[in-house]
Coordinates of C-alpha atoms in Angstrom, one line a residue:
M16 CA 33.2 109.3 201.8
W17 CA 31.1 112.0 200.0
N18 CA 33.6 114.8 200.7
W19 CA 34.3 116.2 197.3
R20 CA 37.8 117.3 198.4
S21 CA 38.9 113.9 199.2
L22 CA 41.5 112.2 197.0
R23 CA 38.9 109.7 195.7
W24 CA 36.8 112.3 194.1
K25 CA 39.7 114.2 192.8
I26 CA 41.2 111.1 191.2
A27 CA 37.8 110.2 189.6
A28 CA 37.4 113.7 188.2
L29 CA 40.9 113.4 186.8
V30 CA 40.1 110.2 185.3
I31 CA 36.9 111.4 183.8
A32 CA 38.6 114.5 182.4
A33 CA 41.3 112.4 180.9
S34 CA 38.9 110.0 179.4
C35 CA 36.7 112.8 177.9
A36 CA 39.9 114.4 176.5
V37 CA 41.1 111.1 175.0
A38 CA 37.6 110.3 173.7
L39 CA 37.4 113.9 172.1
A40 CA 40.9 113.7 170.5
V41 CA 40.2 110.4 169.1
G42 CA 36.8 111.4 167.8
V43 CA 38.2 114.6 166.1
I44 CA 41.1 112.6 164.5
V45 CA 38.7 109.9 163.2
H46 CA 36.2 112.4 162.0
R47 CA 38.7 114.5 160.2
A48 CA 40.3 111.3 158.6
T49 CA 37.0 110.0 157.6
A50 CA 35.9 113.4 156.1
D51 CA 39.1 113.7 154.1
R52 CA 38.7 110.2 152.7
F53 CA 35.2 110.8 151.6
R54 CA 36.3 114.0 149.9
W55 CA 39.3 112.4 148.1
E56 CA 36.8 109.5 146.9
G57 CA 34.3 112.1 145.8
E58 CA 36.9 114.1 144.2
G59 CA 38.1 111.0 142.3
R60 CA 34.6 110.0 141.3
A61 CA 34.1 113.6 140.0
F62 CA 37.3 113.4 137.9
M63 CA 36.3 110.2 136.4
E64 CA 32.8 111.6 135.7
L65 CA 34.4 114.6 134.2
E66 CA 36.7 112.4 131.8
A67 CA 33.8 110.5 130.6
S68 CA 31.6 113.6 129.9
E69 CA 34.6 115.1 128.0
R70 CA 34.8 112.1 125.9
E71 CA 31.2 112.1 125.2
Y72 CA 31.5 116.0 124.5
R73 CA 34.0 115.1 121.8
E74 CA 32.1 112.3 120.3
N75 CA 29.0 114.5 120.1
G76 CA 30.8 117.1 118.2
G77 CA 31.1 119.7 120.9
T78 CA 27.6 119.1 122.5
P79 CA 27.8 118.8 126.3
P80 CA 26.0 115.8 127.7
E81 CA 22.8 116.7 129.8
Y82 CA 24.3 115.8 133.3
T83 CA 27.2 118.3 132.8
V84 CA 27.2 122.1 133.4
F85 CA 28.6 124.3 130.7
D86 CA 27.3 127.7 131.8
P87 CA 29.8 129.4 134.0
A88 CA 27.0 131.4 135.8
E89 CA 25.7 127.8 137.3
M90 CA 29.1 127.0 138.6
P91 CA 30.5 128.1 142.1
P92 CA 33.0 131.1 141.7
E93 CA 35.4 129.1 143.8
L94 CA 35.5 126.4 141.2
L95 CA 36.4 128.8 138.4
E96 CA 39.0 130.3 140.5
R97 CA 40.6 126.8 141.0
V98 CA 40.3 126.1 137.2
E99 CA 42.3 129.4 136.5
E100 CA 44.8 128.6 139.3
L101 CA 45.5 125.0 138.2
D102 CA 45.9 125.5 134.4
G103 CA 42.5 124.5 133.2
T104 CA 41.5 121.8 135.7
G105 CA 40.1 122.0 139.3
A106 CA 37.7 120.5 141.8
W107 CA 35.6 122.2 144.7
Y108 CA 33.7 120.8 147.5
D109 CA 30.6 123.0 147.9
T110 CA 28.9 122.8 151.3
E111 CA 26.8 126.0 151.1
S112 CA 24.2 124.6 148.6
V113 CA 20.8 124.2 150.0
Q114 CA 20.4 120.8 148.3
G115 CA 23.3 119.4 150.3
P116 CA 27.1 119.0 149.7
W117 CA 28.4 118.6 146.1
M118 CA 31.8 117.8 144.8
W119 CA 32.5 119.7 141.5
A120 CA 35.1 118.9 139.0
A121 CA 35.8 121.1 135.9
Q122 CA 38.2 121.7 133.1
R123 CA 38.5 124.3 130.3
V124 CA 37.2 122.9 126.9
D125 CA 37.2 124.8 123.6
G126 CA 37.3 128.2 125.3
G127 CA 34.6 127.2 127.7
V128 CA 34.5 125.2 131.1
L129 CA 32.9 121.9 131.2
A130 CA 31.8 120.9 134.8
V131 CA 30.3 117.9 136.7
R132 CA 29.1 117.4 140.3
I133 CA 28.7 114.5 142.5
H134 CA 26.2 114.7 145.3
M135 CA 28.0 114.0 148.7
G136 CA 24.7 113.6 150.7
P137 CA 25.3 109.8 151.4
S138 CA 28.9 110.5 152.5
D139 CA 27.8 113.3 154.7
M140 CA 25.1 111.2 156.4
S141 CA 27.7 108.4 157.0
L142 CA 30.0 110.8 158.6
A143 CA 27.3 112.0 160.9
A144 CA 26.4 108.3 161.7
L145 CA 30.2 107.7 162.5
D146 CA 30.1 110.7 164.8
R147 CA 27.1 109.4 166.7
T148 CA 28.7 106.0 167.0
I149 CA 32.0 107.6 168.4
V150 CA 29.7 109.5 171.0
K151 CA 27.9 106.4 172.0
A152 CA 31.1 104.4 172.3
S153 CA 32.8 107.1 174.4
A154 CA 29.9 107.2 176.7
A155 CA 29.8 103.5 177.2
A156 CA 33.6 103.6 177.8
L157 CA 33.0 106.2 180.5
V158 CA 30.2 104.2 182.1
V159 CA 32.8 101.5 182.6
I160 CA 35.8 103.5 183.3
V161 CA 34.3 105.8 186.0
P162 CA 33.0 103.2 188.3
L163 CA 36.1 101.2 187.9
S164 CA 38.3 104.2 188.7
L165 CA 36.1 104.9 191.8
V166 CA 36.6 101.2 193.0
I167 CA 40.3 101.4 192.4
T168 CA 40.6 104.6 194.1
E169 CA 38.6 103.5 197.1
L170 CA 41.0 100.7 197.7
L171 CA 43.8 103.1 197.6
N172 CA 41.8 105.5 200.1
R173 CA 41.2 102.6 202.4
R174 CA 44.9 102.0 202.7
L175 CA 45.7 105.7 203.2
R176 CA 42.8 105.8 205.7
R177 CA 44.4 103.1 207.6
V178 CA 47.7 104.9 207.8
A179 CA 46.0 108.1 208.9
R180 CA 44.1 106.2 211.6
T181 CA 47.2 104.6 212.8
A182 CA 49.0 107.8 213.0
R183 CA 46.0 109.3 215.0
H184 CA 46.1 106.4 217.5
I185 CA 49.8 107.0 218.0
A186 CA 49.2 110.7 218.5
D187 CA 46.5 109.7 221.1
G188 CA 49.1 107.8 223.0
D189 CA 48.6 104.1 221.6
L190 CA 52.2 103.4 220.8
D191 CA 51.3 99.9 219.9
A192 CA 49.3 100.9 217.0
R193 CA 50.7 99.8 213.6
T194 CA 49.4 99.9 210.0
G195 CA 50.5 96.3 209.3
A196 CA 51.0 97.4 205.6
G197 CA 54.8 97.9 205.7
G198 CA 57.3 96.0 203.6
S199 CA 59.7 96.2 200.7
G200 CA 58.9 96.2 197.1
G201 CA 55.6 98.0 197.3
D202 CA 54.0 101.3 196.1
E203 CA 54.4 104.6 197.7
I204 CA 51.4 104.0 200.1
T205 CA 53.3 100.8 201.5
E206 CA 56.5 103.0 201.9
I207 CA 54.4 105.7 203.9
A208 CA 52.9 102.8 205.9
G209 CA 56.4 101.3 206.7
A210 CA 57.7 104.8 207.6
V211 CA 54.7 105.3 210.1
D212 CA 55.3 101.8 211.6
S213 CA 59.1 102.6 211.8
M214 CA 58.4 105.9 213.5
A215 CA 55.9 104.4 216.0
H216 CA 58.5 101.6 216.9
A217 CA 61.2 104.1 217.4
L218 CA 59.0 106.5 219.4
Q219 CA 57.9 103.7 221.5
E220 CA 61.5 102.5 222.4
R221 CA 62.4 106.1 223.2
I222 CA 59.5 106.6 225.6
V223 CA 59.9 103.3 227.1
N224 CA 63.6 104.1 227.8
E225 CA 62.7 107.4 229.3
Q226 CA 60.0 105.8 231.5
R227 CA 62.6 103.1 232.7
F228 CA 65.2 105.7 233.2
T229 CA 62.7 107.8 235.4
A230 CA 61.7 104.6 237.4
D231 CA 65.2 103.6 237.9
V232 CA 66.3 107.0 239.0
A233 CA 63.3 107.3 241.5
H234 CA 64.1 103.8 242.9
E235 CA 67.8 104.6 243.2
L236 CA 67.1 107.8 245.0
R237 CA 64.5 106.4 247.4
T238 CA 67.1 104.4 249.6
P239 CA 69.6 107.3 250.1
L240 CA 66.6 109.7 250.5
M241 CA 65.1 107.7 253.5
G242 CA 68.5 107.7 255.0
L243 CA 68.6 111.5 254.6
V244 CA 65.1 111.8 256.2
T245 CA 66.2 109.7 259.2
S246 CA 69.4 111.8 259.5
T247 CA 67.5 115.1 259.6
E248 CA 65.3 113.9 262.5
L249 CA 68.8 113.7 264.5
L250 CA 69.8 117.1 263.7
P251 CA 69.4 119.6 266.6
E252 CA 66.5 122.0 266.4
G253 CA 67.1 125.3 264.7
R254 CA 66.3 127.6 261.7
A255 CA 68.9 125.7 259.6
T256 CA 67.4 122.3 260.6
E257 CA 64.0 123.4 259.5
L258 CA 65.3 124.6 256.1
V259 CA 67.0 121.3 255.7
R260 CA 64.0 119.4 256.6
D261 CA 61.8 121.4 254.4
R262 CA 64.0 120.8 251.3
V263 CA 64.1 117.0 252.1
R264 CA 60.4 116.9 252.2
V265 CA 60.2 118.5 248.8
L266 CA 62.8 116.1 247.4
R267 CA 60.9 113.1 249.1
G268 CA 57.6 114.4 247.4
L269 CA 59.4 114.6 244.0
V270 CA 60.8 111.0 244.3
E271 CA 57.3 109.6 245.4
D272 CA 55.6 111.5 242.4
L273 CA 58.3 110.0 240.0
L274 CA 57.6 106.5 241.4
E275 CA 53.8 107.1 241.1
I276 CA 54.2 108.2 237.4
S277 CA 56.4 105.3 236.6
R278 CA 53.8 103.0 238.0
L279 CA 51.0 104.8 235.8
D280 CA 53.3 104.6 232.8
A281 CA 53.9 100.8 233.4
G282 CA 50.1 100.2 233.8
A283 CA 50.7 98.8 237.2
E284 CA 48.0 100.7 238.8
A285 CA 44.6 99.2 239.3
A286 CA 41.5 100.9 240.8
D287 CA 39.7 99.5 243.9
P288 CA 36.2 100.9 243.3
R289 CA 33.5 101.1 245.9
W290 CA 30.2 103.2 246.3
V291 CA 31.1 106.6 247.9
P292 CA 29.5 109.8 248.2
V293 CA 31.5 112.1 245.8
G294 CA 30.8 115.4 247.9
S295 CA 32.1 114.0 251.3
V296 CA 35.2 112.5 249.7
V297 CA 36.0 115.9 248.0
E298 CA 35.4 117.9 251.1
A299 CA 37.8 115.6 253.0
S300 CA 40.4 115.8 250.3
V301 CA 40.1 119.6 250.2
A302 CA 40.6 119.7 253.9
R303 CA 43.7 117.5 253.8
A304 CA 45.3 119.7 251.2
G305 CA 45.7 122.4 253.8
E306 CA 44.9 125.4 251.6
P307 CA 42.0 127.8 252.1
T308 CA 39.5 126.6 249.4
R309 CA 35.8 127.2 249.0
T310 CA 33.9 124.0 248.5
V311 CA 30.3 123.9 247.2
V312 CA 28.4 120.6 247.1
V313 CA 25.3 120.9 244.8
S314 CA 24.5 117.2 244.7
D315 CA 26.3 114.7 246.9
R316 CA 25.8 111.7 244.6
R317 CA 27.2 108.2 245.4
V318 CA 29.2 106.8 242.5
E319 CA 31.5 103.7 242.1
T320 CA 35.1 104.8 242.3
D321 CA 38.5 104.3 244.0
P322 CA 38.3 107.0 246.9
R323 CA 42.0 106.8 247.4
R324 CA 42.7 107.8 243.8
L325 CA 39.8 110.2 243.8
D326 CA 41.5 111.9 246.9
R327 CA 44.8 111.9 245.0
I328 CA 43.2 113.7 242.1
I329 CA 41.5 116.4 244.0
S330 CA 44.4 117.2 246.3
N331 CA 46.7 117.6 243.2
L332 CA 44.1 119.8 241.5
V333 CA 43.7 122.1 244.5
I334 CA 47.5 122.2 245.4
N335 CA 48.2 123.1 241.6
A336 CA 45.4 125.8 241.6
H337 CA 47.1 127.5 244.8
R338 CA 50.6 127.0 243.6
H339 CA 50.2 128.1 240.1
G340 CA 47.1 130.1 240.1
R341 CA 45.6 132.8 242.2
G342 CA 42.7 132.9 244.8
P343 CA 40.1 132.4 245.6
V344 CA 40.1 128.8 244.7
E345 CA 36.8 127.2 244.5
V346 CA 35.7 123.5 244.2
R347 CA 32.1 122.5 243.0
V348 CA 30.7 119.1 243.3
D349 CA 27.5 118.4 241.2
G350 CA 26.9 114.6 241.1
G351 CA 29.6 112.8 239.6
T352 CA 31.1 116.2 238.2
V353 CA 34.0 118.0 240.3
V354 CA 35.0 121.4 239.0
V355 CA 38.3 123.0 240.5
R356 CA 38.7 126.7 239.6
D357 CA 41.3 129.5 240.5
H358 CA 41.2 133.1 239.5
G359 CA 44.8 133.3 238.1
P360 CA 46.2 133.8 234.7
G361 CA 44.7 130.5 233.5
F362 CA 46.3 127.5 232.0
P363 CA 48.9 128.1 229.1
E364 CA 47.9 127.4 225.5
S365 CA 50.3 124.5 225.3
L366 CA 48.6 122.6 228.2
L367 CA 45.2 123.1 226.6
T368 CA 46.1 121.7 223.3
E369 CA 48.8 119.1 224.4
G370 CA 47.7 118.2 227.9
P371 CA 49.9 118.4 231.0
Q372 CA 53.6 117.6 230.5
R373 CA 55.9 116.6 233.3
F374 CA 58.6 118.8 234.4
R375 CA 56.9 121.8 232.5
T376 CA 54.6 124.3 234.2
G377 CA 54.0 126.0 230.9
A378 CA 54.3 129.7 231.8
S379 CA 56.3 131.8 234.1
E380 CA 53.2 133.8 235.4
R381 CA 51.8 130.5 236.9
G382 CA 54.6 130.0 239.2
H383 CA 57.4 127.4 239.5
G384 CA 57.3 123.6 240.1
H385 CA 58.2 120.3 238.6
G386 CA 54.8 120.1 236.7
L387 CA 54.0 116.4 237.9
G388 CA 50.7 117.2 239.8
L389 CA 48.4 117.5 236.8
T390 CA 50.1 114.6 235.1
I391 CA 49.5 112.4 238.0
A392 CA 45.9 113.6 238.3
L393 CA 45.4 112.8 234.7
G394 CA 46.9 109.4 234.9
Q395 CA 44.8 108.6 238.0
A396 CA 41.7 109.7 236.3
V397 CA 42.5 107.2 233.4
V398 CA 43.0 104.4 236.0
I399 CA 39.4 105.0 237.8
G400 CA 37.8 105.5 234.4
A401 CA 37.1 109.1 234.6
T402 CA 37.8 112.1 232.2
L403 CA 39.7 115.1 233.2
E404 CA 39.5 118.3 231.1
F405 CA 41.4 121.5 231.4
T406 CA 40.1 124.8 230.3
N407 CA 40.1 128.5 231.1
A408 CA 37.1 130.6 232.3
E409 CA 35.8 133.4 230.5
G410 CA 36.4 135.8 233.3
G411 CA 39.9 134.5 233.9
G412 CA 41.4 131.6 235.8
A413 CA 42.2 128.0 235.3
V414 CA 39.3 125.4 235.4
A415 CA 39.8 121.7 235.8
V416 CA 36.8 119.5 235.2
L417 CA 36.7 115.8 236.5
R418 CA 33.8 113.7 235.4
L419 CA 33.4 110.4 237.2
P420 CA 31.7 107.5 235.6
E421 CA 28.1 107.4 236.9
G422 CA 25.7 104.6 237.6
D423 CA 22.9 103.7 239.9
P424 CA 24.0 102.2 243.3
P425 CA 22.8 98.8 244.4
P426 CA 19.5 99.0 246.4
A427 CA 21.3 98.0 249.6
E428 CA 23.6 100.9 249.2
A429 CA 21.3 103.4 247.7
G430 CA 21.2 105.4 251.0
P431 CA 18.3 107.6 252.4
P432 CA 15.9 109.2 249.9
G433 CA 17.2 112.4 248.5
S434 CA 20.9 111.7 249.0
A435 CA 21.5 111.0 245.4

């Protein structure tokens, strides 16, 4: 909210700058127009006074009245220049006098110059008072406009943040997220919200169709595959038969993985939690994986989880480390945290940033495969409420960290002292 780079503060700053510019422009225009009007009025009063003094000068037989100036030395040089330029009559607004501004009017009379002056101090004070009023009115307007602009901008920002929040939910896998602000006839934010909702709907349909296709293919392949497995058992023993059986086993594993992924995608998997010692379950899983793996149990803590799914996660992580990494492969158990590490080239950058992707191993140096093992492990971790993170070790090698939800076991199942 207080980020000065946010759109809210940028719009507020723009409103403040625009308001100040408008206030300044209006103030300058009003000031100049009022100042010109005061000068014109002063000039008119000065010429009226000059006309009266000239009549009195004539009536007195050439004697200038006391309130007039007849000595050119007492007149501003600019006034005399104006009289010469304007054929005997001119006016001058003197702002340099220490006694305040004066409006002069003069005309040539009997070879000399007769001049009068009008003090413009009251007009000058009125103009200063007008300037102060303009400043106060502008400040009062800003006091109202700035908070109002912040409120209006915040309303717009809320809509934009809702669209951004929905987009993040979609990026995190929540394809049911919608802004709920779409529709026709709205402003640009409404159009953006509608476009995000349309994109999410199209993306959801495409992914659902892909998942349905994967599940259908796996189900369709399962029946002929079982027949193929049965047929290979009837083949005579030999090198060729062993090769066929090996390829059939690989194909069967792929189909089973596809079926498991389709169930995970459909949300049909549910955990069957029970209190089990993590270290013992992990050791048994590593042993069933059939790969040479060093297992270290720092703390064999009991946690409430689904042991079958935990076994599936550990087996996939260990097999993936041997298949795509390089030995030695190490498994470390510390309470509810299980770390699987190999010493190969490490996970590719795309996997670290985007997560595991089915049918993509990420890098040729990590070997070949269909890329379903890590995807299944991540899906099963979600089912049991665990977190699975993928990183690379500083000294080289891929690291998978599984964190199980921990809690205190019931007293009846707490086990002997020191087992936690």
